[in-house]
XYZ file of C-alpha atoms in Angstrom:
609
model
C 105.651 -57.116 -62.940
C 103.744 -54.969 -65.177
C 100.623 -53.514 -63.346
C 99.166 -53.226 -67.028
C 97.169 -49.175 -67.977
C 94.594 -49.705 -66.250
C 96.226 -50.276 -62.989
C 98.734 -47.693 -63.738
C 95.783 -45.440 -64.473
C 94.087 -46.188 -61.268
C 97.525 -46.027 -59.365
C 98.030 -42.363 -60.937
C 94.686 -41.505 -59.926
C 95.719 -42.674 -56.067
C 99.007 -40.931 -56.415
C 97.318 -37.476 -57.517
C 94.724 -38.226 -54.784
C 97.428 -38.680 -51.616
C 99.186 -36.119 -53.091
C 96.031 -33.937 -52.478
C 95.437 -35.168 -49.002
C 99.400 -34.525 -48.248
C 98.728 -30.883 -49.602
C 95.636 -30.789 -47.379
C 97.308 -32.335 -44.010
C 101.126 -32.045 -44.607
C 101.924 -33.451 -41.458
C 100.070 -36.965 -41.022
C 99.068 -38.253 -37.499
C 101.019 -41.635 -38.156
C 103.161 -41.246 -41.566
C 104.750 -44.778 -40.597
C 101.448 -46.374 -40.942
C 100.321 -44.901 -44.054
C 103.347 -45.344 -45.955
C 103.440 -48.934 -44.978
C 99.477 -49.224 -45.955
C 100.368 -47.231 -50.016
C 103.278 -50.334 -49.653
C 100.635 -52.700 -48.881
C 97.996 -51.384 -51.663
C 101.054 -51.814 -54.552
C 101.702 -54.829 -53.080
C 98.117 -56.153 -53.939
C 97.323 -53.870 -56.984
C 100.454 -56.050 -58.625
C 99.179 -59.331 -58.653
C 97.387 -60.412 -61.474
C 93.809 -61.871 -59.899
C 93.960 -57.838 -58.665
C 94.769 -56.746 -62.142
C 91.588 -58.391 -63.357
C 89.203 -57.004 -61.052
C 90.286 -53.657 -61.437
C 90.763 -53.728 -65.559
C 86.530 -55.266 -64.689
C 85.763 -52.792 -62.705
C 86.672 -50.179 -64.799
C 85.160 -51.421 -67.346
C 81.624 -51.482 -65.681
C 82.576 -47.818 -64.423
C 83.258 -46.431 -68.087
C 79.811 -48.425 -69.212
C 77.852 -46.561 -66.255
C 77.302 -50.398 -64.670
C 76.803 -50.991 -60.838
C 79.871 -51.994 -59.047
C 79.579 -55.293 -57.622
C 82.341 -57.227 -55.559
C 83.327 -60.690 -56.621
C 81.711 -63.742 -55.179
C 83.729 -66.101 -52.730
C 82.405 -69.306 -55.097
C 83.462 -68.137 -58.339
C 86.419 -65.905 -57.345
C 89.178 -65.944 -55.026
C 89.998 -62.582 -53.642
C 92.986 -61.728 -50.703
C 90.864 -59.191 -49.594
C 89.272 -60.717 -45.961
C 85.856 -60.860 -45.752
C 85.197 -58.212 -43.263
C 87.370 -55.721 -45.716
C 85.419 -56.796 -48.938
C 81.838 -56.111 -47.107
C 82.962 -52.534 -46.083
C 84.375 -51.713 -49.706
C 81.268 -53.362 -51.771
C 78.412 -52.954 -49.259
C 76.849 -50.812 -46.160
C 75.419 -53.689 -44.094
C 77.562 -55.396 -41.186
C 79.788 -58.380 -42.232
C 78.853 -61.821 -41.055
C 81.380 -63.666 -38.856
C 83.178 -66.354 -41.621
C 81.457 -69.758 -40.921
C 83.389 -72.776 -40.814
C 82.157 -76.562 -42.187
C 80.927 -78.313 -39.405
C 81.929 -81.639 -38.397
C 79.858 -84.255 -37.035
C 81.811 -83.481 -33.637
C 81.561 -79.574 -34.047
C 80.222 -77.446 -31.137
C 76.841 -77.113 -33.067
C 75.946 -81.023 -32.732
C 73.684 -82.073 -29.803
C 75.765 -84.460 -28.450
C 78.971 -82.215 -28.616
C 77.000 -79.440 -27.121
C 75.541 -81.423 -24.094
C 78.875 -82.848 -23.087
C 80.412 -79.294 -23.381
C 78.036 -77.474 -21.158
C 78.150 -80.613 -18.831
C 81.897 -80.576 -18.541
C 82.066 -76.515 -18.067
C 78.600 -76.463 -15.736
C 80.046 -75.421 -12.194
C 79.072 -77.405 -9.384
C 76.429 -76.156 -6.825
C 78.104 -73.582 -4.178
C 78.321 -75.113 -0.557
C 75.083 -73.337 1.263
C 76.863 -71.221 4.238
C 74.549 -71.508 7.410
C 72.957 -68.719 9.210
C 75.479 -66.694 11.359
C 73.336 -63.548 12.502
C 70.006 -63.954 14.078
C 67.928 -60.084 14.310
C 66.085 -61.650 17.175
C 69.061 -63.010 18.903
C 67.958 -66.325 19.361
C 69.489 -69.532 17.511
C 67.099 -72.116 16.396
C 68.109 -75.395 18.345
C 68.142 -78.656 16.686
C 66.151 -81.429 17.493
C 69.373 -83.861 18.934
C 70.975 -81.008 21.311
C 67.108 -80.387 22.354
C 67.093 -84.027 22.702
C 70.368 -84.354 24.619
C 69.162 -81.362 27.192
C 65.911 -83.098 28.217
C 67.920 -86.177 28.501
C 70.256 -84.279 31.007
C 67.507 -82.976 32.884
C 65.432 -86.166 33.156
C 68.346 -88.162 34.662
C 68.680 -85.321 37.175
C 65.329 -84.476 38.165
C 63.578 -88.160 37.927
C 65.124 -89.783 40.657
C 63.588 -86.545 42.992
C 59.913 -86.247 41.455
C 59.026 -83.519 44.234
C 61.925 -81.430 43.253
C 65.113 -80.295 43.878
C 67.172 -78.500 46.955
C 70.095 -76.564 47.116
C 73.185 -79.061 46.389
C 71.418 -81.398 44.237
C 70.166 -78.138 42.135
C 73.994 -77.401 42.161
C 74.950 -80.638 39.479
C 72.225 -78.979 37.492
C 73.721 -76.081 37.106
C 77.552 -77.505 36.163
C 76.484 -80.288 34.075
C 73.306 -79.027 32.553
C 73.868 -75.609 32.120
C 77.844 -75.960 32.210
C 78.060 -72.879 34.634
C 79.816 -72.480 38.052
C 78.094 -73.925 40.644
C 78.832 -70.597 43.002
C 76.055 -69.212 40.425
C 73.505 -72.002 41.919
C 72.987 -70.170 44.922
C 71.377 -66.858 43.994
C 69.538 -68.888 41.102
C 67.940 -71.369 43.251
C 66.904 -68.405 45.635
C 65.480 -66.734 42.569
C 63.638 -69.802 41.304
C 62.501 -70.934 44.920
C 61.056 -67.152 45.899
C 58.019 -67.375 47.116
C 57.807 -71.320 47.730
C 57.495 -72.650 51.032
C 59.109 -75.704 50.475
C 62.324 -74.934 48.858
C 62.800 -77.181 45.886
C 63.189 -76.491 42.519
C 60.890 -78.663 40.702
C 61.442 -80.175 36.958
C 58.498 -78.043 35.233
C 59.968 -74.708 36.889
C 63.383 -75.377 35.828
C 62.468 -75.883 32.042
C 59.874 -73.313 31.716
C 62.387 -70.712 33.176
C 64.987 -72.312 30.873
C 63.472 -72.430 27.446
C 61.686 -68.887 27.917
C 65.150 -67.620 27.534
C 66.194 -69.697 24.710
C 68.902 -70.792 26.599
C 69.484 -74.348 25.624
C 72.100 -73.816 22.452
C 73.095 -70.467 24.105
C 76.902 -69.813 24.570
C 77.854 -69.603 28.024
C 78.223 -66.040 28.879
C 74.454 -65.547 27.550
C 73.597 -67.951 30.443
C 75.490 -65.887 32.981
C 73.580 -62.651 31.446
C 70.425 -64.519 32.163
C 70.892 -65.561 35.925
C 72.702 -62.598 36.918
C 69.579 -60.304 34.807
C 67.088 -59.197 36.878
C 63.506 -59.981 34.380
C 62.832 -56.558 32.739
C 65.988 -55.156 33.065
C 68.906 -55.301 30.427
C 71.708 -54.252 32.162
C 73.283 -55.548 35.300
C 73.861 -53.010 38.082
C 75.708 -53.377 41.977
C 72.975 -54.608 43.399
C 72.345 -58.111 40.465
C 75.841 -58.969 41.680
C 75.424 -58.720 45.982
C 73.215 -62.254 45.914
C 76.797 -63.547 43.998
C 78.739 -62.465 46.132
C 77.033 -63.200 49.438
C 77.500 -66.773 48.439
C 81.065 -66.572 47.775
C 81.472 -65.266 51.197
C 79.296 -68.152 52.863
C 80.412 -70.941 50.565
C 83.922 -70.396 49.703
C 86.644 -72.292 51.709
C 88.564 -69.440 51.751
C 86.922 -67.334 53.024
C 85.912 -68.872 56.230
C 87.466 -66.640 58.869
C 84.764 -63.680 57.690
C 82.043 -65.641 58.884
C 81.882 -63.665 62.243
C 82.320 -60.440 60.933
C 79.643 -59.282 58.738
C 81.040 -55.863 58.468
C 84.167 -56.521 56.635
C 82.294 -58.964 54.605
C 79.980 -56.439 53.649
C 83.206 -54.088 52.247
C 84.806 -57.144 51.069
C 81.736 -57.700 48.839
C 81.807 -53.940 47.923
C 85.376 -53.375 46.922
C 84.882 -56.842 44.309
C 81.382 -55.053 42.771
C 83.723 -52.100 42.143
C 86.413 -53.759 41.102
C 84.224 -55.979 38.421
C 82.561 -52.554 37.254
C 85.578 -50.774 36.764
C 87.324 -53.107 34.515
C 84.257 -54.095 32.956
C 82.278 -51.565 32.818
C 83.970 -49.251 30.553
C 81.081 -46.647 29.610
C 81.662 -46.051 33.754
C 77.928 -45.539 33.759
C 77.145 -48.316 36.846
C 74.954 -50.516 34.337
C 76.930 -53.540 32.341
C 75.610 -53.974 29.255
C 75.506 -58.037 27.522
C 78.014 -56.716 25.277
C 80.383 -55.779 28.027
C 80.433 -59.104 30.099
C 80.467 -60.807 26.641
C 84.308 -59.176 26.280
C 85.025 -59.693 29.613
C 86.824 -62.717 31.556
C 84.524 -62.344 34.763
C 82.741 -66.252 33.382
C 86.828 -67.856 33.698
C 87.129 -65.753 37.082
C 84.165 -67.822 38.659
C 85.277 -70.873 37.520
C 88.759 -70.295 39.154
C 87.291 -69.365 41.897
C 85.347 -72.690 41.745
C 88.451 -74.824 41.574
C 90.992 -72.697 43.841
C 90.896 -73.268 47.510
C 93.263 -70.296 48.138
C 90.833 -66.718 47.741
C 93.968 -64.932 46.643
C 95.000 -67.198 43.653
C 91.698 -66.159 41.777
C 92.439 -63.908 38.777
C 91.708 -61.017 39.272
C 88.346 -59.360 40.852
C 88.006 -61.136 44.225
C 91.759 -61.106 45.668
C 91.667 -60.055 49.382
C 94.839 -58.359 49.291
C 93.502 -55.775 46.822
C 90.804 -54.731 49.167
C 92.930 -54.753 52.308
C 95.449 -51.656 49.849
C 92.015 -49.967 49.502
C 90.949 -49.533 53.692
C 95.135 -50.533 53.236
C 94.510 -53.017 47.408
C 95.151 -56.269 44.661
C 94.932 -57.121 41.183
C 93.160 -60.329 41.338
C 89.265 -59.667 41.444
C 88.228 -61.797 44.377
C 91.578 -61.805 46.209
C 90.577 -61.109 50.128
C 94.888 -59.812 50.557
C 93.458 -56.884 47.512
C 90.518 -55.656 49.250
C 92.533 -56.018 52.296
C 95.266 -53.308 51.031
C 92.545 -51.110 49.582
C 90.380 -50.836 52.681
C 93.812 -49.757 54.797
C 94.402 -47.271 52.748
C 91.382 -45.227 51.972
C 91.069 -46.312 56.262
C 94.810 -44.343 56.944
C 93.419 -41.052 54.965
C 90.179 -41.042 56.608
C 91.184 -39.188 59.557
C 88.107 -38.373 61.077
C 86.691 -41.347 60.181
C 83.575 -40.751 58.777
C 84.030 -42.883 55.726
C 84.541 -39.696 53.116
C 87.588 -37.613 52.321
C 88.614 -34.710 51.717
C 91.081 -32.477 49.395
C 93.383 -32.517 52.384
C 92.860 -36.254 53.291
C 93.453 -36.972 49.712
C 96.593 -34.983 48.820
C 98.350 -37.385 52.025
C 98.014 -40.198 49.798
C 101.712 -41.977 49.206
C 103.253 -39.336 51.300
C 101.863 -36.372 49.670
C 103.145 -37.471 46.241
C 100.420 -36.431 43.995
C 100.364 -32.449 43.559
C 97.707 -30.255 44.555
C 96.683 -28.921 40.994
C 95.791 -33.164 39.932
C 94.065 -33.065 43.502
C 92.008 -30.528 43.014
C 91.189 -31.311 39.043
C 89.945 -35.117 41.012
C 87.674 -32.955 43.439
C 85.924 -31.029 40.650
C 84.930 -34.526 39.300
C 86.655 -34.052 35.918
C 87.365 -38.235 35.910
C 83.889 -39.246 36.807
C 81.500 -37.711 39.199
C 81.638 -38.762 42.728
C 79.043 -41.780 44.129
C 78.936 -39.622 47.540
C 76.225 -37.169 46.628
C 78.103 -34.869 48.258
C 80.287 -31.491 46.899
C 83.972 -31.954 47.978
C 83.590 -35.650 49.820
C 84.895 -38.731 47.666
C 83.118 -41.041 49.034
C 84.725 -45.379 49.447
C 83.226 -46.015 45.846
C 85.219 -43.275 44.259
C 88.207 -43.941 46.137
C 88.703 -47.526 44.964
C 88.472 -45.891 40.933
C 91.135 -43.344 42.556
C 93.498 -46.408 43.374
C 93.304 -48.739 40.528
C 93.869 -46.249 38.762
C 96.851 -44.780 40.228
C 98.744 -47.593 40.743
C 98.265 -49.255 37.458
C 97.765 -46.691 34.489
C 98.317 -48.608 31.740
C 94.305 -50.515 31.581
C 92.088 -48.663 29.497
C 89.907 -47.228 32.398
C 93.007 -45.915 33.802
C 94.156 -44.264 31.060
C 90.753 -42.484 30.167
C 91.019 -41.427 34.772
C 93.556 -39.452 34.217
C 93.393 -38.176 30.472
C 90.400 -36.158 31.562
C 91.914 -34.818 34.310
C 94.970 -33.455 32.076
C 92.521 -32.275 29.364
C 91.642 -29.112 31.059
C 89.489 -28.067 28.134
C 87.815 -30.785 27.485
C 88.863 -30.660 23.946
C 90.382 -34.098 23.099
C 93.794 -33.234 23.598
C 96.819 -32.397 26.023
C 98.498 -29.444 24.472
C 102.005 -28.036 26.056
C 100.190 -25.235 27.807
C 98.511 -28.081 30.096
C 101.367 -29.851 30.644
C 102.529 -27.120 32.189
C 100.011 -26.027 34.205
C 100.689 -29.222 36.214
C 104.347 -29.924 35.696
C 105.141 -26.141 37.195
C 104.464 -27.597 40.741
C 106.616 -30.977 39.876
C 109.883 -28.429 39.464
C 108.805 -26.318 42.517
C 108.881 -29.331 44.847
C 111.869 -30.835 43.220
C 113.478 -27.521 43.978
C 111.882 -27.718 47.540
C 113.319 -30.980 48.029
C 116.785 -29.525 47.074
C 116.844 -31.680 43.622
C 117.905 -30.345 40.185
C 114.500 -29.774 38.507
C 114.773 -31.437 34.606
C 113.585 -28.471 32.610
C 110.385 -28.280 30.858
C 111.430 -28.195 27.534
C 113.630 -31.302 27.995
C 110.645 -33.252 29.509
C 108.756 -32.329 26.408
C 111.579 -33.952 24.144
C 111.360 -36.968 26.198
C 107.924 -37.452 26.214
C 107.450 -36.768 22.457
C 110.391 -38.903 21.340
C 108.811 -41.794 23.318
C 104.934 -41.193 22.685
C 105.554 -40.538 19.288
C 102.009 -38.290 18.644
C 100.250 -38.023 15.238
C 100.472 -34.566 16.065
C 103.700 -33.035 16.892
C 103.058 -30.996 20.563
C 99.360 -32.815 20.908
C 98.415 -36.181 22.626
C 95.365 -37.882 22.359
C 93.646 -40.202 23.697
C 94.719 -42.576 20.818
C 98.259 -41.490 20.962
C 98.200 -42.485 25.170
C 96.846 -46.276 24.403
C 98.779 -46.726 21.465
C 102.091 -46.617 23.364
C 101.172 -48.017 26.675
C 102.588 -49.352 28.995
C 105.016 -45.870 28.478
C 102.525 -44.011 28.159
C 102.346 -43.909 31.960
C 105.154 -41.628 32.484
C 103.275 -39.214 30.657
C 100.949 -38.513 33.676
C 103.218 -39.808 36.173
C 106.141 -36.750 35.114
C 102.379 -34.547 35.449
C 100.956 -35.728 39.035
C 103.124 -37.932 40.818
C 106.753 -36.989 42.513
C 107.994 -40.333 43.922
C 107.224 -41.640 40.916
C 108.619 -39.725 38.159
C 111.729 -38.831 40.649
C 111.852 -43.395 40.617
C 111.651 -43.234 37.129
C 114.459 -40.521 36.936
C 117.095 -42.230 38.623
C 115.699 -46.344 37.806
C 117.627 -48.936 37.571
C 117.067 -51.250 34.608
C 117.762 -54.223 36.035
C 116.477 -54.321 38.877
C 113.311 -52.881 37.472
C 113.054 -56.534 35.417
C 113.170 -58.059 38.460
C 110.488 -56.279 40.244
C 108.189 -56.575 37.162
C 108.568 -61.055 37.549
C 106.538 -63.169 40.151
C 107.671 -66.048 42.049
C 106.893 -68.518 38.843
C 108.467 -65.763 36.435
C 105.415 -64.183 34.697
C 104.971 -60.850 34.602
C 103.205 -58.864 36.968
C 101.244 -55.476 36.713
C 101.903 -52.879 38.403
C 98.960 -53.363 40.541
C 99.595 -56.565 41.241
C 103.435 -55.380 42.489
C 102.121 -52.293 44.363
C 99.399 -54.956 46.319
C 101.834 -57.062 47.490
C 104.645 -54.834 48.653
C 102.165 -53.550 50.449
C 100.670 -56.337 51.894
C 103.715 -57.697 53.328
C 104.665 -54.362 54.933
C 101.254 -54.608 56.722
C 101.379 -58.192 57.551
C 104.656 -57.403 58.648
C 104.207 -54.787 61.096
C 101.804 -56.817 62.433
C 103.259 -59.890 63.284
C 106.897 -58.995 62.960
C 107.884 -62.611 64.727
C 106.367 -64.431 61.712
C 107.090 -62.489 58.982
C 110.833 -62.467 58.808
C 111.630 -61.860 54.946
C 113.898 -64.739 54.068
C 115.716 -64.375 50.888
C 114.993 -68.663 50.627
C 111.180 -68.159 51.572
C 108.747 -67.951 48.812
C 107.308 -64.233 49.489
C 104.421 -64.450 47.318
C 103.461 -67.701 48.607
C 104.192 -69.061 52.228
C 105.298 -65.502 53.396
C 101.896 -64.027 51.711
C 99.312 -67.080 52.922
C 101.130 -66.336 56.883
C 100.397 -62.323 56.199
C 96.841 -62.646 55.151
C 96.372 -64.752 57.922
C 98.000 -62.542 60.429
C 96.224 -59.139 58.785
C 93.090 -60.695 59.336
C 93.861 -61.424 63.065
C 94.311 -57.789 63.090
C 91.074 -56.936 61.869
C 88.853 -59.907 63.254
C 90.298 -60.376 66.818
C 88.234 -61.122 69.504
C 84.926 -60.916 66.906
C 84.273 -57.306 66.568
C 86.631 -55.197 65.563
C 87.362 -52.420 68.646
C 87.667 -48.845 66.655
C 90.059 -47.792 68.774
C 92.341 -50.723 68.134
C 91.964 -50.841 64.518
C 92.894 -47.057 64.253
C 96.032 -47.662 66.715
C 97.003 -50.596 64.065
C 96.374 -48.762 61.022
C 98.027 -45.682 62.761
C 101.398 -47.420 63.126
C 101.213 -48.860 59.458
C 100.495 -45.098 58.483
C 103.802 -44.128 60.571
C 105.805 -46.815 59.017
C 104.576 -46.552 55.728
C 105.694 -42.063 56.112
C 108.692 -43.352 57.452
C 109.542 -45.425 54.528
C 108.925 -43.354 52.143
C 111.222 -40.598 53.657
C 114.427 -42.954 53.856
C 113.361 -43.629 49.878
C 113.106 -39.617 49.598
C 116.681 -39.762 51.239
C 118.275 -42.276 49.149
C 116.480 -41.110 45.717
C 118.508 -37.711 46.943
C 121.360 -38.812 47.541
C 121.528 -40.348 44.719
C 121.317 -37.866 42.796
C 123.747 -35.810 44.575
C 126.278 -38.217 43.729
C 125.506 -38.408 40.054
C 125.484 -34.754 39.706
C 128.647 -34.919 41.775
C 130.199 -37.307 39.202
């Protein structure tokens, strides 16, 4: 179609003027875009409405008139509004409006249904979770439901209280153990001549606390707490555990021995401060017991009969391996191991020992270098008060922690003594320090040492460090329970010489108790060595069947017969006790050299074959 002069005129005119831009910028940013916009331009300079408007507006042009752009009503342009407003004017273009419909979105009733429909409901309100003051506001039906409690306790007894009614107050009102209602009731009673706890005391003492929507370990926190004090130290916990030893079935035989109960008593504190008490600094923090399991150990100890099935901190047999030690806290066999042993090192008796005393320990299988980095207090200063004496206190850290290094406090024991620096990390050059006695006394004991360099392999391909030649602390928890080896291939002989030549299945074996579960190594090293003590002692009872059930009829008959050692005829006769303990020393040396013997000729034969 025939554009007509004046369009060809104008189209010359843009032809001359893009050829004077192409001679300005030869090389366009986008040439694909422009020559598709020139397309676009002939495109709409050849229709005829177009034709018009430029033939009119070159008209107005040649008569000097303004340029004006056509009106929507009277002419019909394809140029889009937004397009027209920037060619024929300098304000901003209005958005095109639409004709409205009685249901557009600009009619009241269209608009109030829309922002109806699209309103979003009211967010649930999320209640209160932290409290700065650390007390949570009670409502009125649990304050309604305690009073209740306490009124249908208390009524029928106007003047008050004693002792084992005060004890259904405690487990059903304050849902605690009822071992707990002894101390308690001596703390509420102090001072009172007639022994009752009255209504009026009870609640005062209660509410001040804020107790009454409290979770349960904040209740423990409060009766254990001396007032003033926020922390617990050795001495909160002695009232607790004086009534464990007068109240508990299990612990009946101790009643005519005050002595032993005393160290009984002692060796659980310790044992509930060193798992628990992880800053080591001898005063729990809320925060601690809050973590810790100590609440579920008192009420197993409340339901168990037998003082050696109680997780954990009160096992007897752990305290017997530490003066001869367990892994159950309140376990009487525990304390019963522990009490032998620190009893067989203390040679002179005088309830300390020395580097010498010390290095004996397990048949001399620790190396002097470890002993001495343990005497210069480098894993926690020593409770004795006294330069080169570890005192029964320090002693029972020394055991746990030897005999089960895989629990945190364990690990931390003997990563300080390893860091000789103090810097954070175990570098080769320590390693060595102590493993150049390990291959001296494998030499000495005619083995084939296992050089360092290899050990170094071993331990890195199994420890896997973030840093290659460098543990950390980090590196020794994140791969625990081998992590152990580490220090063991360090300190101990027997035990990295057992690891050496260990048999894997036999290992899995050792590592299951008589119902299958798995136990730690504390809990194996406790009773192996409880049974060799009951043993030795009453050799006529204690015949190891393969048919008996060790753990269980063959352990209940050697706790009772290693207390008849220790509480026969009332007080204990020094002189007897260190005649017993001297033969359980001398069988004990003895065993371990036929295990010396067979772990070398063992090897013999393997290096043989």
């Amino acid at each position: 179609m025939d554009a007509g002069p004046a369009a060809l005129e104008l189209s010359q005119s843009q032809g001359q003027g893009s050829a004077a831009g192409k001679s300005q910028d030869s090389h366009p940013m986008y040439p694909c875009a422009k020559l598709k916009l020139d397309q676009l331009f002939l495109q709409w300079l050849s229709l005829p409405d177009s034709q018009q408007l430029v033939s009119n507006l070159v008209e107005d042009a040649k008569q000097g008139k303004s340029l004006k752009g056509p009106s929507s009503s009277s002419f019909t342009t394809p140029l889009s509004p937004t397009t027209a407003h920037a060619i024929f004017s300098s304000t901003p273009p209005l958005s095109p409006q639409k004709c409205r419909s009685p249901c557009s979105p600009m009619s009241p009733t269209r608009r109030q249904s829309t922002s109806s429909a699209l309103r979003r409901p009211p967010l649930a309100r999320i209640p209160q979770f932290y409290f700065p003051s650390g007390t949570v506001p009670v409502s009125e039906d649990v304050r309604g439901l305690f009073h209740a409690r306490v009124n249908a306790l208390f009524d029928p007894h106007p003047a008050g209280l004693n002792l084992e009614q005060f004890s259904s107050v405690v487990q059903e009102v304050c849902q605690l153990p009822t071992i707990l209602a002894h101390p308690w009731f001596e703390r509420l009673v102090s001072g009172s001549s007639e022994r009752l706890v009255s209504k009026a005391a009870f609640v005062e003492w209660w509410s001040s606390r804020q107790l009454v929507a409290a979770p349960a370990t904040r209740r423990l926190w409060e009766v254990l707490r001396p007032d003033g004090k926020q922390h617990l130290t050795y001495a909160d916990f002695r009232p607790l555990l004086q009534a464990v030893l007068q109240y508990h079935p299990g612990l009946e035989f101790l009643a005519d021995t005050p002595e032993f109960q005393a160290r009984y008593a002692e060796t659980v504190i310790y044992r509930i401060f060193y798992t628990i008490n992880r800053s080591g600094s001898g005063r729990m923090s809320y925060r601690e017991l809050r973590r810790s399991d100590l609440l579920d150990a008192l009420f197993a100890l409340e339901r168990e009969e037998d003082i050696n099935r109680v997780p954990r901190y009160f096992s007897y047999e752990h305290f017997y391996v530490v003066y001869c030690k367990v892994p159950r806290y309140f376990s009487y066999e525990h304390f019963y191991v522990v009490y032998c042993k620190f009893w067989e090192l203390d040679g002179d008796h005088d309830f300390s020992l020395e580097r010498a005393d010390l290095a004996r320990y397990a048949n001399c299988a620790l190396t002097y270098q470890i002993v001495e980095r343990i005497f210069e207090e480098a894993p926690r200063k020593f409770s004795s008060g006294v330069p080169g004496r570890m005192g029964y206190e320090d002693f029972v850290w020394f055991i746990l922690s030897e005999e089960d290094k895989t629990t945190e406090t364990a690990m931390e024991y003997w990563f300080r003594c390893a860091d000789l620096d103090c810097d954070g990390v175990i570098t080769p050059s320590e390693m060595w320090h102590f493993y150049e006695e390990q291959m001296k006394r494998l030499e000495g004991l005619s083995q084939e040492p296992v050089l360092f360099e290899d050990v170094l392999c071993q331990l890195h391909d199994m420890l896997q460090p973030a840093r290659e030649g460098c543990y950390t602390l980090a590196d020794v928890r994140r791969t625990r329970p081998q992590s152990s080896l580490l220090f063991n291939t360090l300190f101990n002989l027997h035990k990295f010489m057992a690891y050496e030549n260990r048999d894997p299945f036999a290992l899995r074996a050792e590592q299951l108790g008589e119902e299958g579960q798995v136990l730690s190594d504390w809990d194996r090293f406790a009773r192996s060595e409880y049974l060799r003590l009951a043993v030795e002692e009453e050799p006529e009872d204690m015949q190891v069947d393969a048919a008996d059930d060790m753990w269980g009829a063959a352990g209940s008959r050697g706790a009772a017969g290693g207390s008849k050692m220790l509480l026969e005829e009332g007080e204990p006769d020094e002189d007897d006790l260190v005649a017993g303990l001297g033969s359980a020393a001398g069988a004990a040396a003895d065993f371990m050299a036929a295990g010396s013997d067979a772990n070398s000729g063992a090897t013999a034969m393997d290096a043989a074959s």
